[in-house]
Amino acid sequence: MGVIVGVTLLVYGTRLGPPPPLTPAETALVREAQSVASTGRGTSGRQAPLFFQVSDEVWLQPMAVYATAGFLWVTSSTAEWGSRLATVRIAVISALLMYLLARRLSGREWIAVSAPVLLLLTPAMFVHARAATDAPYALPFFLGWLYCLLVFLDRPRIWVLAVAGLVLGLGVYSQPAAPITMASLAALTIVVMWNAGYRGPRQYAAFAAGFTLPLMVMAVWFASYPDTYRDTMGRWAIHQAHIRFPLDGWRAFINWTTLGTRTSLYWDFFDPAWLFFSGPDRGGLLRGAAPFLLPMAVLAPFGVTRVVAKPAAAIALIGGIVIAPMAASTFGEAHNIAQALTVVPLVVLLAGLGVEPLFEKTVAWRALGFVLLALVPLQFGVFYVSRLP
């Protein structure tokens, strides 16, 4: 695990300062973090706010702001370098959790080491975990939830399930897409538990208690500042008017035009040409590059064949992939990988598990496995050289 941390810091922690300069999204977060680090207040003047107002209608979730503020305060580093290095910590934590997940699912050390390496060499992970934005901050909570769920399925303990719910509840505060994503994952947890044969109320009550506990902070905040709901959770989750009039909210949800647009955005997210080759959109941190390396497209299906041997785990993994773009599609932006970044470790985890069955087959299949693994650092090297200044 120490090697994983070292490799992460080496690959992700260098060349963080300008160029390129901070993007507008990075600038907004850094400005709030600097204000908190120096005064304990956001730029709006509120003391230790739960949400941070960037402009009239744009707000930030708290997790990235406070994490960055704490790092800047402790290290006294420059805004550009320090704010980006603060996000690199997310890559370190995510890589370690990937190691634990792969080890639990495969039981093999070399697979457990391969999975985080594949994650670190994934373009979508690389660009977002080196930027001072909140995009990757949902990953530790998502991966922590998945690990706790797998631990519970292997050895049922109610406190583990409560921790899984607690981690999901905390993850609600990580980024704009997180409220819908974490709530959907909570529903997925119930499906997984039911499929695994758990019918008693104690397990479900423990999970629900863990999930709702962090949300109490939000309830207190909105009770004190009700005017902030419209541009925070009103935009990220449930519109304020739809809370007052649920029937109108249901009509808006099933509106044919809106539903068609969101469905189109959702399915476009799974376009293989964009995921593994390159997309027509040249904007964003990827600058038109594919989120995944091409070998992942071959390895991931082999991982699916391996994980189906554990039905409950398969439902959690495949269900997580299905859920990831749901929230992103509500933002009305095609190929919004920044708001669906939880899909990245899942695809990579399946790819890591897919390496093992290749090496259990004939010589030709083993040769294919070696070629695919060799292509990963080669293609990443091309991406690294061509995309970074």
C-alpha positions as a Markdown table, in Angstrom:
| # | Residue | x | y | z |
|---|---|---|---|---|
| 1 | Met | 0.0 | 0.0 | 0.0 |
| 2 | Gly | 2.9 | 2.3 | 0.6 |
| 3 | Val | 4.0 | 1.8 | -3.0 |
| 4 | Ile | 0.5 | 2.8 | -4.2 |
| 5 | Val | 0.7 | 6.0 | -2.2 |
| 6 | Gly | 4.2 | 6.8 | -3.5 |
| 7 | Val | 3.2 | 6.2 | -7.1 |
| 8 | Thr | 0.1 | 8.3 | -6.7 |
| 9 | Leu | 2.1 | 11.2 | -5.3 |
| 10 | Leu | 4.8 | 10.9 | -8.0 |
| 11 | Val | 2.4 | 10.8 | -11.0 |
| 12 | Tyr | -0.3 | 13.1 | -9.7 |
| 13 | Gly | 1.7 | 15.5 | -7.4 |
| 14 | Thr | 4.1 | 16.9 | -10.0 |
| 15 | Arg | 3.6 | 19.7 | -12.5 |
| 16 | Leu | 0.6 | 21.1 | -10.6 |
| 17 | Gly | 1.4 | 24.8 | -10.8 |
| 18 | Pro | 0.7 | 27.0 | -13.8 |
| 19 | Pro | 0.7 | 26.6 | -16.7 |
| 20 | Pro | -2.1 | 25.8 | -17.1 |
| 21 | Pro | -3.7 | 28.6 | -15.1 |
| 22 | Leu | -6.6 | 28.0 | -12.8 |
| 23 | Thr | -9.9 | 27.5 | -14.6 |
| 24 | Pro | -12.9 | 29.6 | -13.6 |
| 25 | Ala | -14.3 | 26.6 | -11.6 |
| 26 | Glu | -11.0 | 26.2 | -9.8 |
| 27 | Thr | -10.7 | 29.9 | -9.1 |
| 28 | Ala | -14.2 | 30.0 | -7.5 |
| 29 | Leu | -13.3 | 27.1 | -5.2 |
| 30 | Val | -9.9 | 28.4 | -4.3 |
| 31 | Arg | -11.3 | 31.9 | -3.5 |
| 32 | Glu | -13.7 | 30.4 | -1.0 |
| 33 | Ala | -11.0 | 28.1 | 0.4 |
| 34 | Gln | -8.6 | 31.0 | 0.9 |
| 35 | Ser | -11.3 | 33.0 | 2.6 |
| 36 | Val | -12.1 | 30.1 | 5.0 |
| 37 | Ala | -8.4 | 29.5 | 5.7 |
| 38 | Ser | -7.8 | 33.1 | 6.6 |
| 39 | Thr | -11.0 | 34.2 | 8.3 |
| 40 | Gly | -13.2 | 31.2 | 8.9 |
| 41 | Arg | -15.8 | 32.7 | 6.7 |
| 42 | Gly | -16.9 | 32.3 | 3.1 |
| 43 | Thr | -16.7 | 35.2 | 0.7 |
| 44 | Ser | -20.4 | 35.9 | 1.4 |
| 45 | Gly | -19.4 | 36.7 | 5.0 |
| 46 | Arg | -21.2 | 33.8 | 6.7 |
| 47 | Gln | -19.3 | 32.1 | 9.5 |
| 48 | Ala | -18.5 | 28.4 | 8.7 |
| 49 | Pro | -21.2 | 28.1 | 6.1 |
| 50 | Leu | -22.5 | 24.7 | 5.0 |
| 51 | Phe | -22.8 | 25.9 | 1.3 |
| 52 | Phe | -20.7 | 28.5 | -0.4 |
| 53 | Gln | -22.2 | 31.2 | -2.6 |
| 54 | Val | -20.0 | 31.9 | -5.6 |
| 55 | Ser | -22.5 | 34.1 | -7.5 |
| 56 | Asp | -26.2 | 34.9 | -7.4 |
| 57 | Glu | -27.3 | 31.4 | -8.5 |
| 58 | Val | -24.1 | 29.3 | -8.2 |
| 59 | Trp | -23.2 | 27.6 | -4.9 |
| 60 | Leu | -20.5 | 25.1 | -3.9 |
| 61 | Gln | -20.7 | 22.0 | -1.8 |
| 62 | Pro | -18.7 | 22.2 | 1.4 |
| 63 | Met | -16.4 | 19.1 | 1.3 |
| 64 | Ala | -13.9 | 20.4 | -1.3 |
| 65 | Val | -13.8 | 23.9 | 0.1 |
| 66 | Tyr | -13.1 | 22.9 | 3.6 |
| 67 | Ala | -10.6 | 20.2 | 2.6 |
| 68 | Thr | -8.7 | 22.7 | 0.4 |
| 69 | Ala | -8.9 | 25.4 | 3.1 |
| 70 | Gly | -7.4 | 23.0 | 5.7 |
| 71 | Phe | -4.6 | 22.1 | 3.4 |
| 72 | Leu | -3.8 | 25.7 | 2.5 |
| 73 | Trp | -3.9 | 26.7 | 6.2 |
| 74 | Val | -1.6 | 23.8 | 7.3 |
| 75 | Thr | 0.9 | 24.0 | 4.4 |
| 76 | Ser | 0.9 | 27.8 | 3.7 |
| 77 | Ser | 1.4 | 26.8 | 0.0 |
| 78 | Thr | 0.5 | 28.9 | -3.0 |
| 79 | Ala | -3.1 | 28.9 | -4.2 |
| 80 | Glu | -2.4 | 27.2 | -7.6 |
| 81 | Trp | -0.1 | 24.4 | -6.4 |
| 82 | Gly | -1.6 | 23.9 | -2.9 |
| 83 | Ser | -5.3 | 23.7 | -4.0 |
| 84 | Arg | -4.5 | 21.2 | -6.7 |
| 85 | Leu | -2.3 | 19.1 | -4.4 |
| 86 | Ala | -5.1 | 19.1 | -1.9 |
| 87 | Thr | -7.2 | 17.3 | -4.5 |
| 88 | Val | -4.4 | 14.8 | -5.1 |
| 89 | Arg | -5.1 | 13.5 | -1.6 |
| 90 | Ile | -8.4 | 12.2 | -3.0 |
| 91 | Ala | -6.5 | 10.2 | -5.6 |
| 92 | Val | -4.4 | 8.6 | -2.8 |
| 93 | Ile | -7.4 | 7.7 | -0.8 |
| 94 | Ser | -9.3 | 6.4 | -3.8 |
| 95 | Ala | -6.3 | 4.3 | -4.9 |
| 96 | Leu | -6.0 | 2.7 | -1.4 |
| 97 | Leu | -9.7 | 1.9 | -1.4 |
| 98 | Met | -9.5 | 0.4 | -4.8 |
| 99 | Tyr | -6.7 | -1.9 | -3.5 |
| 100 | Leu | -9.0 | -3.1 | -0.7 |
| 101 | Leu | -11.9 | -3.6 | -3.0 |
| 102 | Ala | -10.0 | -5.6 | -5.6 |
| 103 | Arg | -8.4 | -7.7 | -2.8 |
| 104 | Arg | -11.8 | -8.5 | -1.3 |
| 105 | Leu | -13.3 | -9.4 | -4.7 |
| 106 | Ser | -10.4 | -11.4 | -6.1 |
| 107 | Gly | -8.5 | -12.6 | -3.1 |
| 108 | Arg | -5.2 | -12.2 | -5.1 |
| 109 | Glu | -2.6 | -9.6 | -4.2 |
| 110 | Trp | -1.4 | -9.0 | -7.8 |
| 111 | Ile | -5.0 | -8.2 | -8.8 |
| 112 | Ala | -5.3 | -5.9 | -5.8 |
| 113 | Val | -2.2 | -4.0 | -6.8 |
| 114 | Ser | -3.2 | -3.9 | -10.5 |
| 115 | Ala | -6.6 | -2.2 | -9.9 |
| 116 | Pro | -5.4 | 1.0 | -8.3 |
| 117 | Val | -2.6 | 1.3 | -10.9 |
| 118 | Leu | -5.1 | 1.0 | -13.6 |
| 119 | Leu | -7.2 | 3.7 | -11.9 |
| 120 | Leu | -4.3 | 6.1 | -11.6 |
| 121 | Leu | -3.5 | 5.6 | -15.3 |
| 122 | Thr | -7.1 | 6.4 | -16.4 |
| 123 | Pro | -7.3 | 9.9 | -18.1 |
| 124 | Ala | -10.6 | 10.9 | -16.4 |
| 125 | Met | -9.2 | 10.2 | -13.0 |
| 126 | Phe | -5.9 | 11.8 | -13.8 |
| 127 | Val | -7.2 | 15.2 | -15.0 |
| 128 | His | -9.9 | 15.6 | -12.3 |
| 129 | Ala | -7.8 | 14.5 | -9.4 |
| 130 | Arg | -5.2 | 17.1 | -10.3 |
| 131 | Ala | -7.6 | 20.0 | -10.6 |
| 132 | Ala | -8.9 | 22.2 | -7.7 |
| 133 | Thr | -12.5 | 21.2 | -8.3 |
| 134 | Asp | -15.0 | 19.2 | -6.3 |
| 135 | Ala | -15.5 | 16.6 | -9.1 |
| 136 | Pro | -13.4 | 13.7 | -7.5 |
| 137 | Tyr | -14.5 | 14.3 | -3.9 |
| 138 | Ala | -17.4 | 11.9 | -4.1 |
| 139 | Leu | -15.0 | 9.0 | -4.9 |
| 140 | Pro | -13.8 | 8.2 | -1.4 |
| 141 | Phe | -17.3 | 8.1 | 0.0 |
| 142 | Phe | -18.6 | 6.0 | -2.9 |
| 143 | Leu | -15.7 | 3.5 | -2.7 |
| 144 | Gly | -16.0 | 3.5 | 1.1 |
| 145 | Trp | -19.7 | 2.6 | 0.9 |
| 146 | Leu | -19.0 | -0.1 | -1.6 |
| 147 | Tyr | -16.2 | -1.6 | 0.5 |
| 148 | Cys | -18.5 | -1.6 | 3.7 |
| 149 | Leu | -21.3 | -3.2 | 1.7 |
| 150 | Leu | -19.0 | -6.0 | 0.5 |
| 151 | Val | -17.7 | -6.5 | 4.0 |
| 152 | Phe | -21.3 | -6.8 | 5.3 |
| 153 | Leu | -22.2 | -9.3 | 2.6 |
| 154 | Asp | -19.2 | -11.5 | 3.5 |
| 155 | Arg | -19.7 | -11.2 | 7.2 |
| 156 | Pro | -22.9 | -9.6 | 8.3 |
| 157 | Arg | -22.5 | -7.1 | 11.1 |
| 158 | Ile | -25.0 | -4.3 | 11.6 |
| 159 | Trp | -22.5 | -1.7 | 12.6 |
| 160 | Val | -20.7 | -2.2 | 9.2 |
| 161 | Leu | -24.0 | -1.5 | 7.4 |
| 162 | Ala | -24.5 | 1.6 | 9.6 |
| 163 | Val | -21.1 | 2.8 | 8.6 |
| 164 | Ala | -22.0 | 2.2 | 4.9 |
| 165 | Gly | -25.0 | 4.5 | 5.4 |
| 166 | Leu | -23.0 | 7.1 | 7.2 |
| 167 | Val | -20.4 | 7.2 | 4.5 |
| 168 | Leu | -23.1 | 7.7 | 1.8 |
| 169 | Gly | -24.8 | 10.4 | 3.9 |
| 170 | Leu | -21.5 | 12.3 | 4.3 |
| 171 | Gly | -20.9 | 11.9 | 0.5 |
| 172 | Val | -24.1 | 14.0 | -0.1 |
| 173 | Tyr | -21.9 | 17.1 | 0.6 |
| 174 | Ser | -19.1 | 16.2 | -1.8 |
| 175 | Gln | -20.3 | 17.7 | -5.2 |
| 176 | Pro | -23.5 | 18.9 | -7.0 |
| 177 | Ala | -24.4 | 15.5 | -8.4 |
| 178 | Ala | -23.9 | 13.7 | -5.1 |
| 179 | Pro | -27.4 | 14.2 | -3.5 |
| 180 | Ile | -29.0 | 12.3 | -6.4 |
| 181 | Thr | -26.2 | 9.8 | -6.7 |
| 182 | Met | -25.9 | 9.0 | -3.0 |
| 183 | Ala | -29.7 | 8.7 | -2.6 |
| 184 | Ser | -29.8 | 6.3 | -5.6 |
| 185 | Leu | -27.0 | 4.3 | -4.1 |
| 186 | Ala | -28.9 | 4.1 | -0.8 |
| 187 | Ala | -31.8 | 2.6 | -2.8 |
| 188 | Leu | -29.4 | 0.2 | -4.5 |
| 189 | Thr | -28.1 | -0.9 | -1.1 |
| 190 | Ile | -31.6 | -2.0 | -0.2 |
| 191 | Val | -32.0 | -3.9 | -3.4 |
| 192 | Val | -28.6 | -5.7 | -2.8 |
| 193 | Met | -29.6 | -6.6 | 0.8 |
| 194 | Trp | -33.0 | -7.9 | -0.3 |
| 195 | Asn | -31.4 | -9.9 | -3.0 |
| 196 | Ala | -28.9 | -11.3 | -0.5 |
| 197 | Gly | -31.8 | -12.6 | 1.6 |
| 198 | Tyr | -31.9 | -10.0 | 4.4 |
| 199 | Arg | -35.5 | -9.5 | 5.5 |
| 200 | Gly | -35.2 | -8.3 | 9.1 |
| 201 | Pro | -35.9 | -4.6 | 9.9 |
| 202 | Arg | -32.7 | -4.2 | 12.1 |
| 203 | Gln | -30.3 | -4.1 | 9.1 |
| 204 | Tyr | -32.4 | -1.7 | 7.2 |
| 205 | Ala | -32.9 | 0.6 | 10.2 |
| 206 | Ala | -29.2 | 0.6 | 10.9 |
| 207 | Phe | -28.4 | 1.6 | 7.4 |
| 208 | Ala | -31.1 | 4.3 | 7.3 |
| 209 | Ala | -30.0 | 5.7 | 10.6 |
| 210 | Gly | -26.4 | 6.0 | 9.3 |
| 211 | Phe | -27.5 | 7.6 | 6.1 |
| 212 | Thr | -29.8 | 10.2 | 7.6 |
| 213 | Leu | -27.5 | 11.3 | 10.5 |
| 214 | Pro | -25.3 | 13.6 | 8.3 |
| 215 | Leu | -28.4 | 15.0 | 6.7 |
| 216 | Met | -29.5 | 16.5 | 10.0 |
| 217 | Val | -26.8 | 19.1 | 9.5 |
| 218 | Met | -28.5 | 20.1 | 6.3 |
| 219 | Ala | -31.9 | 20.3 | 8.0 |
| 220 | Val | -30.6 | 22.7 | 10.6 |
| 221 | Trp | -28.9 | 24.8 | 7.9 |
| 222 | Phe | -32.1 | 25.2 | 5.8 |
| 223 | Ala | -34.1 | 25.9 | 9.0 |
| 224 | Ser | -31.7 | 28.8 | 9.6 |
| 225 | Tyr | -31.3 | 29.9 | 6.0 |
| 226 | Pro | -34.4 | 28.7 | 4.1 |
| 227 | Asp | -33.6 | 31.2 | 1.2 |
| 228 | Thr | -30.5 | 29.1 | 0.3 |
| 229 | Tyr | -32.4 | 26.0 | -0.6 |
| 230 | Arg | -33.5 | 27.1 | -4.1 |
| 231 | Asp | -30.0 | 27.5 | -5.5 |
| 232 | Thr | -28.5 | 24.5 | -3.7 |
| 233 | Met | -30.6 | 21.4 | -3.2 |
| 234 | Gly | -33.3 | 23.0 | -5.2 |
| 235 | Arg | -31.0 | 22.8 | -8.2 |
| 236 | Trp | -29.0 | 19.7 | -7.3 |
| 237 | Ala | -31.9 | 17.4 | -6.1 |
| 238 | Ile | -35.5 | 18.4 | -5.6 |
| 239 | His | -36.9 | 21.7 | -6.8 |
| 240 | Gln | -38.4 | 23.8 | -4.0 |
| 241 | Ala | -41.8 | 24.1 | -5.7 |
| 242 | His | -42.0 | 20.3 | -6.1 |
| 243 | Ile | -41.6 | 19.8 | -2.3 |
| 244 | Arg | -44.7 | 22.0 | -1.8 |
| 245 | Phe | -46.6 | 20.4 | -4.7 |
| 246 | Pro | -45.3 | 16.8 | -5.2 |
| 247 | Leu | -47.9 | 16.1 | -7.9 |
| 248 | Asp | -46.5 | 19.0 | -10.0 |
| 249 | Gly | -43.0 | 17.6 | -9.5 |
| 250 | Trp | -44.1 | 14.2 | -10.7 |
| 251 | Arg | -45.7 | 15.8 | -13.8 |
| 252 | Ala | -42.5 | 17.7 | -14.5 |
| 253 | Phe | -40.4 | 14.5 | -14.1 |
| 254 | Ile | -42.5 | 12.6 | -16.6 |
| 255 | Asn | -42.8 | 15.5 | -19.0 |
| 256 | Trp | -42.2 | 13.9 | -22.4 |
| 257 | Thr | -39.8 | 16.5 | -23.7 |
| 258 | Thr | -37.8 | 16.7 | -20.5 |
| 259 | Leu | -37.7 | 12.9 | -20.1 |
| 260 | Gly | -36.7 | 12.5 | -23.7 |
| 261 | Thr | -33.8 | 15.0 | -23.3 |
| 262 | Arg | -32.5 | 13.4 | -20.2 |
| 263 | Thr | -32.8 | 9.9 | -21.6 |
| 264 | Ser | -30.9 | 10.9 | -24.6 |
| 265 | Leu | -28.1 | 12.5 | -22.5 |
| 266 | Tyr | -28.0 | 9.4 | -20.3 |
| 267 | Trp | -27.6 | 6.9 | -23.2 |
| 268 | Asp | -25.1 | 9.2 | -25.0 |
| 269 | Phe | -22.9 | 8.9 | -21.9 |
| 270 | Phe | -22.4 | 5.2 | -22.7 |
| 271 | Asp | -21.3 | 5.9 | -26.3 |
| 272 | Pro | -18.2 | 3.7 | -26.7 |
| 273 | Ala | -16.7 | 6.1 | -29.2 |
| 274 | Trp | -16.6 | 8.8 | -26.6 |
| 275 | Leu | -15.7 | 6.5 | -23.6 |
| 276 | Phe | -12.7 | 4.8 | -25.2 |
| 277 | Phe | -11.6 | 6.7 | -28.3 |
| 278 | Ser | -12.3 | 10.5 | -28.4 |
| 279 | Gly | -15.3 | 12.7 | -28.2 |
| 280 | Pro | -16.5 | 15.6 | -30.4 |
| 281 | Asp | -16.6 | 18.0 | -27.4 |
| 282 | Arg | -13.2 | 19.6 | -27.0 |
| 283 | Gly | -14.1 | 21.5 | -23.9 |
| 284 | Gly | -13.5 | 20.4 | -20.3 |
| 285 | Leu | -10.4 | 19.1 | -18.6 |
| 286 | Leu | -10.1 | 16.1 | -20.9 |
| 287 | Arg | -9.9 | 18.4 | -24.0 |
| 288 | Gly | -11.6 | 15.9 | -26.2 |
| 289 | Ala | -9.7 | 12.8 | -25.0 |
| 290 | Ala | -11.5 | 9.7 | -24.0 |
| 291 | Pro | -12.2 | 9.2 | -20.3 |
| 292 | Phe | -10.9 | 5.6 | -20.4 |
| 293 | Leu | -7.9 | 3.9 | -22.1 |
| 294 | Leu | -8.8 | 1.5 | -24.9 |
| 295 | Pro | -7.7 | -1.7 | -23.1 |
| 296 | Met | -10.4 | -1.1 | -20.5 |
| 297 | Ala | -13.0 | -1.8 | -23.2 |
| 298 | Val | -11.6 | -5.3 | -23.6 |
| 299 | Leu | -10.8 | -6.1 | -20.0 |
| 300 | Ala | -14.0 | -4.9 | -18.3 |
| 301 | Pro | -16.3 | -7.5 | -20.0 |
| 302 | Phe | -14.0 | -10.2 | -18.7 |
| 303 | Gly | -14.4 | -8.7 | -15.2 |
| 304 | Val | -18.1 | -8.9 | -15.5 |
| 305 | Thr | -17.9 | -12.7 | -16.2 |
| 306 | Arg | -15.8 | -13.0 | -13.0 |
| 307 | Val | -18.0 | -10.9 | -10.7 |
| 308 | Val | -21.3 | -12.6 | -11.7 |
| 309 | Ala | -20.2 | -15.5 | -9.5 |
| 310 | Lys | -21.1 | -13.2 | -6.6 |
| 311 | Pro | -24.6 | -12.0 | -7.5 |
| 312 | Ala | -25.0 | -9.5 | -4.7 |
| 313 | Ala | -21.6 | -7.9 | -5.5 |
| 314 | Ala | -22.5 | -7.9 | -9.2 |
| 315 | Ile | -25.7 | -6.0 | -8.5 |
| 316 | Ala | -23.8 | -3.4 | -6.6 |
| 317 | Leu | -21.1 | -2.9 | -9.2 |
| 318 | Ile | -23.3 | -3.0 | -12.3 |
| 319 | Gly | -26.0 | -1.0 | -10.5 |
| 320 | Gly | -23.4 | 1.7 | -9.6 |
| 321 | Ile | -22.4 | 2.0 | -13.3 |
| 322 | Val | -26.1 | 2.4 | -14.2 |
| 323 | Ile | -26.6 | 5.0 | -11.5 |
| 324 | Ala | -23.5 | 7.2 | -12.1 |
| 325 | Pro | -24.7 | 9.1 | -15.2 |
| 326 | Met | -28.3 | 9.6 | -13.8 |
| 327 | Ala | -27.5 | 12.7 | -11.9 |
| 328 | Ala | -25.2 | 14.0 | -14.5 |
| 329 | Ser | -27.9 | 13.8 | -17.2 |
| 330 | Thr | -30.1 | 16.2 | -15.1 |
| 331 | Phe | -27.5 | 19.0 | -15.6 |
| 332 | Gly | -28.3 | 19.1 | -19.3 |
| 333 | Glu | -24.7 | 18.7 | -20.5 |
| 334 | Ala | -23.6 | 15.8 | -22.7 |
| 335 | His | -20.7 | 13.6 | -21.6 |
| 336 | Asn | -20.6 | 15.2 | -18.2 |
| 337 | Ile | -17.9 | 12.9 | -16.7 |
| 338 | Ala | -17.1 | 15.4 | -14.0 |
| 339 | Gln | -20.5 | 14.8 | -12.4 |
| 340 | Ala | -20.4 | 11.1 | -13.0 |
| 341 | Leu | -16.9 | 10.3 | -11.9 |
| 342 | Thr | -18.1 | 7.4 | -9.8 |
| 343 | Val | -18.4 | 5.3 | -13.0 |
| 344 | Val | -14.6 | 5.5 | -13.4 |
| 345 | Pro | -13.4 | 3.3 | -10.5 |
| 346 | Leu | -16.2 | 0.8 | -11.2 |
| 347 | Val | -15.2 | 0.3 | -14.9 |
| 348 | Val | -11.6 | 0.1 | -13.8 |
| 349 | Leu | -12.3 | -2.3 | -11.0 |
| 350 | Leu | -14.1 | -4.6 | -13.5 |
| 351 | Ala | -11.1 | -4.3 | -15.9 |
| 352 | Gly | -8.7 | -5.2 | -13.1 |
| 353 | Leu | -10.8 | -8.3 | -12.2 |
| 354 | Gly | -10.9 | -9.1 | -16.0 |
| 355 | Val | -7.1 | -9.6 | -16.1 |
| 356 | Glu | -7.3 | -12.8 | -14.0 |
| 357 | Pro | -9.5 | -14.9 | -16.3 |
| 358 | Leu | -7.3 | -14.1 | -19.2 |
| 359 | Phe | -4.3 | -15.6 | -17.5 |
| 360 | Glu | -6.2 | -18.7 | -16.6 |
| 361 | Lys | -6.9 | -19.6 | -20.3 |
| 362 | Thr | -4.7 | -20.7 | -23.1 |
| 363 | Val | -1.3 | -19.3 | -24.2 |
| 364 | Ala | -3.0 | -17.1 | -26.8 |
| 365 | Trp | -5.4 | -15.6 | -24.1 |
| 366 | Arg | -2.4 | -15.0 | -21.8 |
| 367 | Ala | -0.6 | -13.2 | -24.6 |
| 368 | Leu | -3.7 | -11.0 | -25.1 |
| 369 | Gly | -3.6 | -10.2 | -21.4 |
| 370 | Phe | 0.1 | -9.2 | -21.6 |
| 371 | Val | -0.5 | -7.0 | -24.6 |
| 372 | Leu | -3.5 | -5.2 | -23.1 |
| 373 | Leu | -1.6 | -4.5 | -19.8 |
| 374 | Ala | 1.4 | -3.3 | -21.8 |
| 375 | Leu | -0.8 | -1.0 | -23.8 |
| 376 | Val | -2.1 | 0.8 | -20.7 |
| 377 | Pro | 1.1 | 2.7 | -19.8 |
| 378 | Leu | 1.9 | 3.2 | -23.4 |
| 379 | Gln | -1.4 | 4.8 | -24.2 |
| 380 | Phe | -1.4 | 6.8 | -21.0 |
| 381 | Gly | 2.1 | 8.1 | -21.8 |
| 382 | Val | 0.8 | 9.4 | -25.2 |
| 383 | Phe | -2.1 | 11.0 | -23.3 |
| 384 | Tyr | 0.2 | 12.5 | -20.7 |
| 385 | Val | 2.6 | 14.0 | -23.3 |
| 386 | Ser | 0.0 | 15.3 | -25.7 |
| 387 | Arg | -2.5 | 16.8 | -23.1 |
| 388 | Leu | -0.3 | 18.5 | -20.6 |
| 389 | Pro | 1.6 | 21.7 | -21.3 |
